[in-house]
Short mmCIF file of C-alpha atoms in Angstrom, two decimals:
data_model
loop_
_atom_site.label_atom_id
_atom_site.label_comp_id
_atom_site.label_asym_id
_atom_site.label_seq_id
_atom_site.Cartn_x
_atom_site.Cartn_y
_atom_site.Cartn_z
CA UNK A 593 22.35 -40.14 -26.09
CA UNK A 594 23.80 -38.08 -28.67
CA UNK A 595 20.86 -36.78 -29.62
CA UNK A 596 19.53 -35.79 -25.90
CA UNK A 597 22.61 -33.96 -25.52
CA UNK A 598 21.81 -31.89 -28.43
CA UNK A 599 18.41 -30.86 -27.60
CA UNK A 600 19.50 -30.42 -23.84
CA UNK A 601 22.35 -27.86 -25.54
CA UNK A 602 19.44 -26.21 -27.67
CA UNK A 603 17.40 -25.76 -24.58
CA UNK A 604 20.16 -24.30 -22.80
CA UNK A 605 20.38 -21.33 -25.19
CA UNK A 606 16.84 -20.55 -25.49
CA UNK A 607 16.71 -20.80 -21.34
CA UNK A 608 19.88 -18.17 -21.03
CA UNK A 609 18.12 -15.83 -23.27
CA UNK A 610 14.57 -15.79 -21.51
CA UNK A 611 15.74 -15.94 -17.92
CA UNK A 612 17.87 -12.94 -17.18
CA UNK A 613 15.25 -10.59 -18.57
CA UNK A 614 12.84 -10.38 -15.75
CA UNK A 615 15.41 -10.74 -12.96
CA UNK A 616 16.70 -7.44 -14.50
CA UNK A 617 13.78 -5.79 -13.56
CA UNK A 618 13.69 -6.04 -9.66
CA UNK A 619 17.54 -4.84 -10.16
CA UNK A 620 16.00 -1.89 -12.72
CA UNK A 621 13.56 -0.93 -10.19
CA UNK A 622 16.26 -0.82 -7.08
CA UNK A 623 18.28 1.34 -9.33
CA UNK A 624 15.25 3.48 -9.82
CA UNK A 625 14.27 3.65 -6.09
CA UNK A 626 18.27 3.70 -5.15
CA UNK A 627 18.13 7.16 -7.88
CA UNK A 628 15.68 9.02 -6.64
CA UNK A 629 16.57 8.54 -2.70
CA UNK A 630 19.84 9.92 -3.88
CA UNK A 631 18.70 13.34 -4.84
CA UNK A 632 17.15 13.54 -1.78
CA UNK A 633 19.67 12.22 0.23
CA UNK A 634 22.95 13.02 -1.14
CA UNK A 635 25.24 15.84 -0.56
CA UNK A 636 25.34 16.79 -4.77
CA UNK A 637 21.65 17.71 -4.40
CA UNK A 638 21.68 19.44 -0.95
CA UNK A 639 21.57 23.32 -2.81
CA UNK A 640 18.48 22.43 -4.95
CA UNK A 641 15.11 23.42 -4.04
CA UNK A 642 12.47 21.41 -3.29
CA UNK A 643 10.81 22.32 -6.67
CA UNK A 644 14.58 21.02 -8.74
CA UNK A 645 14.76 17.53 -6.44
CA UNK A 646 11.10 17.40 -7.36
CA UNK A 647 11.98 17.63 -11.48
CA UNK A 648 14.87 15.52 -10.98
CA UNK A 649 12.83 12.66 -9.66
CA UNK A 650 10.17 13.09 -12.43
CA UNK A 651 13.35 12.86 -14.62
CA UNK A 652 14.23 9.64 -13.15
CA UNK A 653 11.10 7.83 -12.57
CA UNK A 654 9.93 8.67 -16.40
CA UNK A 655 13.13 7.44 -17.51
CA UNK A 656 12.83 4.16 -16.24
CA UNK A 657 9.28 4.02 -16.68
CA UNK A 658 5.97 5.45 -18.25
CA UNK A 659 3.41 6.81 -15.47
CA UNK A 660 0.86 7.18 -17.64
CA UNK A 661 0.32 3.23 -17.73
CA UNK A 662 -0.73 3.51 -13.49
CA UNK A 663 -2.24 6.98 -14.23
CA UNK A 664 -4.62 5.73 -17.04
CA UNK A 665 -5.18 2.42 -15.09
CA UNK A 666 -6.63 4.67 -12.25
CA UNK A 667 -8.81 6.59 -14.67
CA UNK A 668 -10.01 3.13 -16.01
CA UNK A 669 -13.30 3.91 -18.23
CA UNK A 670 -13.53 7.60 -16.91
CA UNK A 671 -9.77 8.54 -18.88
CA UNK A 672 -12.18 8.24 -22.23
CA UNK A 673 -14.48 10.74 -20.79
CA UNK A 674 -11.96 13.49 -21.29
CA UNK A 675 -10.83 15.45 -24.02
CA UNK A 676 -7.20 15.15 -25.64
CA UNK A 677 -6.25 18.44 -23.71
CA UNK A 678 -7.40 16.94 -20.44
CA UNK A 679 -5.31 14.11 -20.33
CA UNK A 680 -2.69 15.99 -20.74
CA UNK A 681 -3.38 18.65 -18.33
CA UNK A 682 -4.40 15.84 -15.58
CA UNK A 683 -1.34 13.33 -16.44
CA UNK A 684 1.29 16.11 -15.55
CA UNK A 685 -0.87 17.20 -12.39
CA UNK A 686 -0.74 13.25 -11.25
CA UNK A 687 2.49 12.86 -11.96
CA UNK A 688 3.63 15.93 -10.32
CA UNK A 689 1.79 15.25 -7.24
CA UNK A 690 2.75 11.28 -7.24
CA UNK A 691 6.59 13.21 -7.13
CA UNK A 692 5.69 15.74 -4.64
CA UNK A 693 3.78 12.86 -2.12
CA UNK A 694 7.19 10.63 -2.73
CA UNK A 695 9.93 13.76 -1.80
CA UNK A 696 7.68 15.33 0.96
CA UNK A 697 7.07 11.66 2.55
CA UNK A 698 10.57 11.07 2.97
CA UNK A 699 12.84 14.69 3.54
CA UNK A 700 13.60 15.12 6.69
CA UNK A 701 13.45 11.96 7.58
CA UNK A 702 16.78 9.12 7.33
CA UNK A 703 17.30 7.04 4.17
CA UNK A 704 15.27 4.41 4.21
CA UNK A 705 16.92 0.75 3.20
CA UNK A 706 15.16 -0.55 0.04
CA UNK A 707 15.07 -4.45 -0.42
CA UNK A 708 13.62 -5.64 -3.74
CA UNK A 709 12.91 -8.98 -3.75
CA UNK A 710 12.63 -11.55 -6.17
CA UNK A 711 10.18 -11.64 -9.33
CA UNK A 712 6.60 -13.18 -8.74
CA UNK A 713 5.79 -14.12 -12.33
CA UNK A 714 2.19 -14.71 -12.13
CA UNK A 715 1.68 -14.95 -15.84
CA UNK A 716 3.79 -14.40 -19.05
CA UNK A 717 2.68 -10.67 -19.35
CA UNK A 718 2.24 -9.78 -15.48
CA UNK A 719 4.76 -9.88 -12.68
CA UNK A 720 5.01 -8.71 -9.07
CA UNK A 721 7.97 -7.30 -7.57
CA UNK A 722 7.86 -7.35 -3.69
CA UNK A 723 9.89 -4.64 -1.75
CA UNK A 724 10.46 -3.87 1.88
CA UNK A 725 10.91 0.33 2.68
CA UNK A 726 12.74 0.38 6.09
CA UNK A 727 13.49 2.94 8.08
CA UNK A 728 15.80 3.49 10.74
CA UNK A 729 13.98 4.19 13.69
CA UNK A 730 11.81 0.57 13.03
CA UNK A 731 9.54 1.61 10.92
CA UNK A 732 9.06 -1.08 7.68
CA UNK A 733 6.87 -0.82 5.21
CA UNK A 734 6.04 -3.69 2.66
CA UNK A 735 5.15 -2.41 -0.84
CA UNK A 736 4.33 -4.72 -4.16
CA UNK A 737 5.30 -3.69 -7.33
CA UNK A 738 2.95 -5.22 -10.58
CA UNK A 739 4.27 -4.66 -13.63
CA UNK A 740 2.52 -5.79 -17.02
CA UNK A 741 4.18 -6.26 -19.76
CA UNK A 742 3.65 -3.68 -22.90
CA UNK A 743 5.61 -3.37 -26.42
CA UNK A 744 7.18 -0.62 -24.41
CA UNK A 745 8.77 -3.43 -21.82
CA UNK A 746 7.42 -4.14 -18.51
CA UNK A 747 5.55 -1.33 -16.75
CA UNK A 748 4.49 -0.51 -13.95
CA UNK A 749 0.45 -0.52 -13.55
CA UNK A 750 -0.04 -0.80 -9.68
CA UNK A 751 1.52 -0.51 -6.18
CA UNK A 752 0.05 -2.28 -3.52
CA UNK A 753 1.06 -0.72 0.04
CA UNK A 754 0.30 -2.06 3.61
CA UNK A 755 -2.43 -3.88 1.08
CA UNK A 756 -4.14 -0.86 0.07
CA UNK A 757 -3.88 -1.24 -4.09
CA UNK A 758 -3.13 2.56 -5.05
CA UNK A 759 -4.99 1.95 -8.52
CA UNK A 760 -7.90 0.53 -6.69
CA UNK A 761 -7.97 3.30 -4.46
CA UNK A 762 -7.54 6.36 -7.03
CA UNK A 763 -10.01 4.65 -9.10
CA UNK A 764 -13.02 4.89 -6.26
CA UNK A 765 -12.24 8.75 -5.73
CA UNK A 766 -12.21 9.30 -9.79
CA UNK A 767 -15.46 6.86 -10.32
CA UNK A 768 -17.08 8.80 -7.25
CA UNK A 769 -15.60 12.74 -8.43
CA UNK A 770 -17.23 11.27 -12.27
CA UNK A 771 -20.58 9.63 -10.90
CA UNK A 772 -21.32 14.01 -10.36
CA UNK A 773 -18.63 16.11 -12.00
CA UNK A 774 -16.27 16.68 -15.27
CA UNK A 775 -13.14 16.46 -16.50
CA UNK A 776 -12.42 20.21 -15.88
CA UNK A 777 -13.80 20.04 -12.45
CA UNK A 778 -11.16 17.11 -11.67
CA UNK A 779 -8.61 19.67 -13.11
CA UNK A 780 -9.53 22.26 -10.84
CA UNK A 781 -9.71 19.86 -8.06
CA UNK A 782 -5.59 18.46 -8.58
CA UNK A 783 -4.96 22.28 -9.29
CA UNK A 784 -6.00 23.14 -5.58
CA UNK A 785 -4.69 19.45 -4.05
CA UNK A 786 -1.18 20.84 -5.74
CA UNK A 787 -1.62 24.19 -4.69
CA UNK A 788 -2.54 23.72 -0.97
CA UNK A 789 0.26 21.96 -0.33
CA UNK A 790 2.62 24.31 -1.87
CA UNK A 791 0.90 27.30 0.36
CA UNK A 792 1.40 24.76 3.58
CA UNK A 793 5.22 24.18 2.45
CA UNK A 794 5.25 28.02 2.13
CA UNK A 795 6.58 28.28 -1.35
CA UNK A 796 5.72 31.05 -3.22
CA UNK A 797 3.31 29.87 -5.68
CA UNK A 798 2.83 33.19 -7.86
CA UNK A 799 5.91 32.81 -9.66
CA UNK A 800 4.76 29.41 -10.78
CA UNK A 801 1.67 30.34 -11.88
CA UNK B 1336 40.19 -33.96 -38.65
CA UNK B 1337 38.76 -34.55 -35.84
CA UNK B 1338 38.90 -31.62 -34.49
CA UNK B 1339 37.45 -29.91 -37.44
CA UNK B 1340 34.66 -32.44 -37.00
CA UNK B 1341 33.90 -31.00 -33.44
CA UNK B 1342 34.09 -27.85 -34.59
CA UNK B 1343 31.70 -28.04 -37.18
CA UNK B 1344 29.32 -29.58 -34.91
CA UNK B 1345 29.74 -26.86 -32.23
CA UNK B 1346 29.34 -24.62 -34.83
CA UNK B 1347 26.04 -26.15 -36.41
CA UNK B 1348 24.87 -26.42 -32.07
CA UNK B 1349 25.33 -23.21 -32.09
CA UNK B 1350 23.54 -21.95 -35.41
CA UNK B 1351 20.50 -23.71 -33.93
CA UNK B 1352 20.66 -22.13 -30.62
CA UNK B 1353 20.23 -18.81 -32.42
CA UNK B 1354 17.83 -19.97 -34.11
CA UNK B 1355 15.33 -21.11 -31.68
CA UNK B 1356 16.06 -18.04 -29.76
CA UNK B 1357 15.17 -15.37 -32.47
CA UNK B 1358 12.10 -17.54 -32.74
CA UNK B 1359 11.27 -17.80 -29.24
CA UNK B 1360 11.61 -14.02 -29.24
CA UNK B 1361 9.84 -13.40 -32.63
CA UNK B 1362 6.78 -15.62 -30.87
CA UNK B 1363 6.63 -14.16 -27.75
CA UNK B 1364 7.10 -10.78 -29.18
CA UNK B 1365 3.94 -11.06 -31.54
CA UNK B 1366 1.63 -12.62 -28.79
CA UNK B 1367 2.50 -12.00 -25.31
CA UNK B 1368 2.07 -8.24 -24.53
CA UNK B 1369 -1.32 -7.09 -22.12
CA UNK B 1370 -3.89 -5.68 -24.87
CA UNK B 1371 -5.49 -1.78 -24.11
CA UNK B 1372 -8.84 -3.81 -22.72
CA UNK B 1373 -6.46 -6.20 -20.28
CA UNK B 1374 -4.33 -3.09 -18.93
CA UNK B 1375 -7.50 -0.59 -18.40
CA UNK B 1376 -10.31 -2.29 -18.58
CA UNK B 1377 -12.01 -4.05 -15.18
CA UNK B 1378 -9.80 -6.87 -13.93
CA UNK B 1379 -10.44 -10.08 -12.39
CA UNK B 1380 -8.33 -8.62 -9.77
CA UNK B 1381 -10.02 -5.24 -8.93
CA UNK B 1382 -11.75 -5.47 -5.62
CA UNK B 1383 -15.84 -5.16 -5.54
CA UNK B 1384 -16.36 -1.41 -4.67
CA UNK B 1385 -18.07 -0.51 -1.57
CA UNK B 1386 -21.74 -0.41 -0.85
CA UNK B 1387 -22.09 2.94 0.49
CA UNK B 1388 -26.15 4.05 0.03
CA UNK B 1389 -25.71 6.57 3.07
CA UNK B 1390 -23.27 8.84 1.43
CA UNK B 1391 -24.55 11.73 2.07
CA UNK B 1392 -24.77 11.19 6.03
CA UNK B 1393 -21.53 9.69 5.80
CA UNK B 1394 -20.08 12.61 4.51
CA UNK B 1395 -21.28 14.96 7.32
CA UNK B 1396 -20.01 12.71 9.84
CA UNK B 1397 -16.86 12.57 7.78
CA UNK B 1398 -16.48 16.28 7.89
CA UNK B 1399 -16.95 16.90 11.76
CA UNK B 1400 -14.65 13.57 12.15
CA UNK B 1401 -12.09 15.81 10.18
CA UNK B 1402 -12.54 18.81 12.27
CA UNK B 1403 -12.21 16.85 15.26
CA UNK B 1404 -9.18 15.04 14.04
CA UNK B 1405 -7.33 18.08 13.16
CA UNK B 1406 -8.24 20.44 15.87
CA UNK B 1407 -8.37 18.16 18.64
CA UNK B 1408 -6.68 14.34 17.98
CA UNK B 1409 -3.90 16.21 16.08
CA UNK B 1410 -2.69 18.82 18.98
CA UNK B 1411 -3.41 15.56 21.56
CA UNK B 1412 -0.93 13.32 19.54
CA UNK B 1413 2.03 16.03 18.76
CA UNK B 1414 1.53 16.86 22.61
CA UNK B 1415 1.94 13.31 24.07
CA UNK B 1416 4.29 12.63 21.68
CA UNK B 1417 6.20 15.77 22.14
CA UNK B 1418 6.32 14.90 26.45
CA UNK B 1419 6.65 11.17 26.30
CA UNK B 1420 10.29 9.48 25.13
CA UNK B 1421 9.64 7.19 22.82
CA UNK B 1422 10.52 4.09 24.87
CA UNK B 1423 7.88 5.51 27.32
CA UNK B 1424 5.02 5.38 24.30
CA UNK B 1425 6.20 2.50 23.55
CA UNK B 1426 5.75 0.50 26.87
CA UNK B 1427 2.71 1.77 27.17
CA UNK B 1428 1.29 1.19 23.64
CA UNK B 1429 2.34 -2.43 24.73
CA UNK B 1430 0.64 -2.51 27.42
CA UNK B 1431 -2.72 -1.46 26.22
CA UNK B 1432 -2.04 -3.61 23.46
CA UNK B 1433 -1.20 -6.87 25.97
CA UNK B 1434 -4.76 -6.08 27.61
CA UNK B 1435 -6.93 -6.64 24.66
CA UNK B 1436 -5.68 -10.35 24.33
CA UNK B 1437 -9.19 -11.18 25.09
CA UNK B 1438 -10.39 -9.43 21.95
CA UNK B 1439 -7.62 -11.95 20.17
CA UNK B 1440 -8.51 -14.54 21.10
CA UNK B 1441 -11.93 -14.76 21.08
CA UNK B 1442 -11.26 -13.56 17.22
CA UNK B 1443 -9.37 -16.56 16.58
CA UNK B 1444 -11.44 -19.24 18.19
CA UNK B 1445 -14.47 -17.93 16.21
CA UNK B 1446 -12.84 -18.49 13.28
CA UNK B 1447 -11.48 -22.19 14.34
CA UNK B 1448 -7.69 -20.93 14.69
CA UNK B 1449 -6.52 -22.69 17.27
CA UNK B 1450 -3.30 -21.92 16.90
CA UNK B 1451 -3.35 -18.51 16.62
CA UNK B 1452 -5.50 -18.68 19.88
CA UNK B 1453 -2.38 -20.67 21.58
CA UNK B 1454 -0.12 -18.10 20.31
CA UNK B 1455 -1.88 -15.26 21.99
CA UNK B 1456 -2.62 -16.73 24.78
CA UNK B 1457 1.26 -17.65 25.11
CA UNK B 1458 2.25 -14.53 24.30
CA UNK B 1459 -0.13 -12.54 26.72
CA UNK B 1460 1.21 -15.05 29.31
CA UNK B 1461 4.62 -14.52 28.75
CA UNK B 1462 4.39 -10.29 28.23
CA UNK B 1463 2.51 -10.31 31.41
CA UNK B 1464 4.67 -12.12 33.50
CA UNK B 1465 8.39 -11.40 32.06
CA UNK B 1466 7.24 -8.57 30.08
CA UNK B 1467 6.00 -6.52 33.60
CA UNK B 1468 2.19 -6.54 32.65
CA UNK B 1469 2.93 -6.12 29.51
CA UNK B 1470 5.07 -3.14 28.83
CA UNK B 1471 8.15 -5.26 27.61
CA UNK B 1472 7.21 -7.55 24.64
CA UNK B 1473 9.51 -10.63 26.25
CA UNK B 1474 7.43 -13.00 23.80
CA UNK B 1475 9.35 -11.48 20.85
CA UNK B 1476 12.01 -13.19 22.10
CA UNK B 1477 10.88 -16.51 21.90
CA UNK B 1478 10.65 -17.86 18.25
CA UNK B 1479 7.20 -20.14 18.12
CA UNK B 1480 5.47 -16.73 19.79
CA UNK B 1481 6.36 -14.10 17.21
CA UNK B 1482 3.38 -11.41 16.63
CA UNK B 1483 0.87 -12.79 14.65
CA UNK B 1484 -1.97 -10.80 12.11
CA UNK B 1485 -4.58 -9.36 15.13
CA UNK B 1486 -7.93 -11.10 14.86
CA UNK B 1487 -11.40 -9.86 15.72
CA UNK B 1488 -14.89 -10.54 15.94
CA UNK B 1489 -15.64 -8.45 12.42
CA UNK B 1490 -12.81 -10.81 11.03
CA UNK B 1491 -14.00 -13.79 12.39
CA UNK B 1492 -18.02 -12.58 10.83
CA UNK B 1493 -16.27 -11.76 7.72
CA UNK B 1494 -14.96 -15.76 7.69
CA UNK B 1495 -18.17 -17.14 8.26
CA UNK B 1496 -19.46 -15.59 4.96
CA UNK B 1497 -21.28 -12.34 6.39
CA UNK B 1498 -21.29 -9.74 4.03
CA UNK B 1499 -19.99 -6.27 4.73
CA UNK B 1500 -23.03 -4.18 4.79
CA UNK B 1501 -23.40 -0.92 3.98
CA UNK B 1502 -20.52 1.39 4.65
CA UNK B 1503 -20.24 3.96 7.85
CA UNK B 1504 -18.80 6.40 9.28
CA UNK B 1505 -19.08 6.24 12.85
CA UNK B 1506 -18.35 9.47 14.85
CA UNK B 1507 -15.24 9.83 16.41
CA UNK B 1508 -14.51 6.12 15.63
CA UNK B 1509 -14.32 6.48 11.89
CA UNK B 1510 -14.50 3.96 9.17
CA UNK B 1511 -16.59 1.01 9.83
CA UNK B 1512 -19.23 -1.22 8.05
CA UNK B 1513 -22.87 -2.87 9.49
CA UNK B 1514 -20.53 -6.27 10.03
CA UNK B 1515 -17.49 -4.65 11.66
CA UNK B 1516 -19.96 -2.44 13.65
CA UNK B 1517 -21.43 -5.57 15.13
CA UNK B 1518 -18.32 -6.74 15.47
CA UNK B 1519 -16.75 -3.31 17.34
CA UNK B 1520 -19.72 -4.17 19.65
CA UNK B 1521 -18.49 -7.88 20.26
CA UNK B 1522 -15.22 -6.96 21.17
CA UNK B 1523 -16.40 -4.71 23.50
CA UNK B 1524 -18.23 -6.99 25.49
CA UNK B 1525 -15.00 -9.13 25.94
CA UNK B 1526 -12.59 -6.24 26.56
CA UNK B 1527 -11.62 -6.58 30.02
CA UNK B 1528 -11.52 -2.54 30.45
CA UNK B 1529 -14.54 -1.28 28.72
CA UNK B 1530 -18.18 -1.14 29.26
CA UNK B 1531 -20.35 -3.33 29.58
CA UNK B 1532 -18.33 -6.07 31.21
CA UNK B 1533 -15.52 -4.15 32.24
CA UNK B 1534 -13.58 -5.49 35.43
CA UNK B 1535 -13.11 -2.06 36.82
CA UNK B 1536 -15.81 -1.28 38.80
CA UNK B 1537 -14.97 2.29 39.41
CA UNK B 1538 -16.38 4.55 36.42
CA UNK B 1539 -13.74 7.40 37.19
CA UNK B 1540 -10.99 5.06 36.70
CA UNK B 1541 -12.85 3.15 33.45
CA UNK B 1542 -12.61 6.74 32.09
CA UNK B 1543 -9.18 7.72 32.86
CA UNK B 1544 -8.12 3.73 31.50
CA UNK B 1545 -10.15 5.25 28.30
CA UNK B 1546 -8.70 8.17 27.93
CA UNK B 1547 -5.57 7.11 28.51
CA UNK B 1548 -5.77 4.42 25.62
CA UNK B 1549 -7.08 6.89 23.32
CA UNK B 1550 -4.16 9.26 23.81
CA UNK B 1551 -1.54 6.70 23.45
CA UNK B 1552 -3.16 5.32 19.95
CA UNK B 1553 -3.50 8.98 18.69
CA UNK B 1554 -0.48 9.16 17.11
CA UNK B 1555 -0.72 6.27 14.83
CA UNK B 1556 -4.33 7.06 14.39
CA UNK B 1557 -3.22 10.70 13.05
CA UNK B 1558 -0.52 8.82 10.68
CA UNK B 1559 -2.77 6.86 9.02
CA UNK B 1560 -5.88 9.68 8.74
CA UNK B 1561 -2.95 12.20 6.98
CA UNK B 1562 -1.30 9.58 4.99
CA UNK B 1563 -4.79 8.36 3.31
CA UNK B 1564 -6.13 11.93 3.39
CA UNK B 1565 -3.07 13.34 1.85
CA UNK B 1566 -2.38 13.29 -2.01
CA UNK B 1567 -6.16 12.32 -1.98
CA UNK B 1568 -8.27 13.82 -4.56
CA UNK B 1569 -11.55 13.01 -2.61
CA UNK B 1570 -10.34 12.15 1.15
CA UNK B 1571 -13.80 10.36 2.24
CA UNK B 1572 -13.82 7.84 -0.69
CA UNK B 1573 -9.77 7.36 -0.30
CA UNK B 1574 -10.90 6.39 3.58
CA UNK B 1575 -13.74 4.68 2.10
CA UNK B 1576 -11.88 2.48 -0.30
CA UNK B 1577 -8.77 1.94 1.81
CA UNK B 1578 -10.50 0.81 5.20
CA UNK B 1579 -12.16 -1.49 2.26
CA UNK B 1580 -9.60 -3.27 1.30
CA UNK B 1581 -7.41 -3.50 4.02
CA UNK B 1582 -10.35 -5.02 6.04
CA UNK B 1583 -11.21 -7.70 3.49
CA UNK B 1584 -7.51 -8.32 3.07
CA UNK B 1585 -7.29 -9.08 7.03
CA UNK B 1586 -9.99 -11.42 6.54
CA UNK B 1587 -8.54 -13.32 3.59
CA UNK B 1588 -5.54 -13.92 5.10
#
């Protein structure tokens, strides 16, 4: 008996310390989510332009986590076809249109309730995180988070929405735009995506370029 | 002494505690991270991509579905939406909606769900009578008749092991496969307003039942055309991939 009660002790502490960890993340990733609403939402942020609350929610998400993970995931096989300089060049145009989709699809609208769920751990190194977007008028929307997990902590490498898998459906367009064109051509391309929906937004692009 | 004899045993507990936690760590530190190849390589869990050998027609008829969409569904949504309160739109969204039970059903019995079949046919029973033909979803109310995922006849092919085909794009209609296309035709044939077996007998009225259906599902056919085609670096394999997936994920389910 004595000695059961020792190794039940022992397996108590190496149980506390594993535990906690991954139930941090669904909190980590409300926090997140909770962040960024609030510089759309809150009164602090109501003199900045679209173009600051747009920064300040790059600011946040990279904080928390590293886009480049879902980004290169997209890419799959086709990120190697491109040159130092264009990973660079197309990682900030992603990540500044991943912002821009994520402000523009919710100003003007309420602020939407987030629910994060529990953690799905479907293996040691992968984990879902399932989270329900509603809105006031009805509207919900039911999003998974999967994270993997990297010597840089767990990351985010794909968001499946309504079941569409984002990664899954970046990766067609990019296989498809690579099947016939370049890395430069793909620039272009995200160049005028960004662009166009700056001119419809009527912001006057010639100062940032 | 005692006490210093429980002490020294809490004390050695929890020395080996530590321990097996730093080791734990140390272990799962070393071993358990995804690899470069894992993270952004192919997965297990990427879907099949989409057999699509008529591009190139596909394309045209994506590009006059996109001109029609946004010169001609878009101004016909914002209108009705703009005219109708949106208690109106959504009685009558209902009511279209209560009419295609047949499609429903028929899905589920093809694919042996006989309880999904009961549910419909509860539900269309109940939002026809209490609901006022179906305007009023009273069946919400009731807790064994909650909505339940819409079957069709593409599902129910889908379930019996027919493959997709190669993908379409069907004018005006949009997004389809050779299955689903067979399937579009099946439903048809059991819709109770539409050609070829439709119980209206008058063509002017089969029309204006048409028209009116299509104007009432505008809206949330607009939403989902701008939300896949925006942010989209290539909108026709964005449609392509997400009709895709969202159709084989109906069919799993």
């Amino acid at each position: 008996m004595k000695f059961l009660s020792k190794i039940a002790y022992l397996a108590l502490f190496a149980l506390a310390a594993v535990l906690p960890a991954q139930a941090n993340e669904s909190a980590k990733l409300a926090a997140t989510m909770e962040a960024a609403l609030d510089v759309v939402y809150l009164d602090d942020y109501q003199d900045y332009t679209s173009d600051q609350r747009q920064a300040a929610v790059r600011q946040i998400l990279e904080g928390s986590y590293d886009l480049e993970v879902i980004i290169r995931r997209a890419m799959a096989r086709n990120w190697n076809l491109l040159s130092k300089e264009e990973q660079t060049q197309i990682r900030d145009l992603i990540d500044r249109l991943i912002v821009k989709s994520f402000v523009e699809g919710i100003e003007g609208k309420a602020r939407p309730m987030v629910a994060c769920g529990a953690v799905v751990e479907v293996t040691s190194k992968r984990m879902e995180i399932p989270v329900v977007i509603s809105f006031p008028g009805g509207k919900t929307y039911n999003v998974l988070y999967r994270f993997g997990r990297l010597r840089t902590g767990w990351q985010i490498y794909d968001i499946v929405a309504e079941d569409i898998s984002i990664v899954s459906n970046y990766r067609q367009q990019f296989d498809d735009h690579f099947r016939k064109q370049s890395g430069a051509q793909l620039i272009e391309k995200l160049e005028k995506l960004l662009l166009q929906e700056e001119k419809e937004e009527g912001i006057d692009v010639s100062i940032k370029l | 002494m005692y006490l210093s004899n429980y002490k020294s045993r809490l004390l050695r507990y929890c020395l080996c505690g530590l321990a097996v936690i730093v080791s734990a760590s140390a272990l799962q530190a070393e071993d358990d991270f995804l690899s470069e190849e894992e993270l952004y390589g192919d997965f297990e869990d990427t879907p099949a991509s989409v057999n699509d050998p008529l591009e190139s027609i596909n394309r045209v008829t994506f590009k006059f579905n996109d001109f029609m969409y946004m010169n001609v569904v878009k101004h016909v949504a914002n209108g009705y939406q703009k005219v109708t309160p949106n208690s109106v739109e959504r009685g009558v969204s209902n009511f279209f909606n209560n009419l295609s039970y047949p499609v429903r059903l028929v899905g589920n019995l093809l694919q042996g769900r006989m309880k999904g079949a009961w549910v419909e046919t509860e539900r269309f029973a109940v939002n026809t009578t209490l609901g006022v033909v179906g305007v009023w979803p009273a069946a919400d109310r009731f807790e064994r008749m909650q909505p339940i995922p819409s079957e069709d006849m593409g599902q129910a092919f889908g379930a019996w092991g027919i493959v997709e085909g190669p993908y379409l794009v069907l004018p005006l209609l949009g997004p389809s496969n050779v299955r689903d296309l067979f399937g579009y035709v099946g439903d048809r044939a059991v819709n109770p307003l539409k050609k070829p077996y439709s119980v209206i007998e008058d063509s002017k009225v089969q029309t204006a039942f048409g028209v009116t259906e299509f104007v009432t599902k505008s809206p949330t056919l607009m939403r989902i055309y701008t939300q896949m085609k925006e942010g989209a670096v290539d909108p026709y394999s964005s449609m392509k991939n997400g009709y895709s997936q969202k159709r084989r994920s109906m069919i799993e389910e």
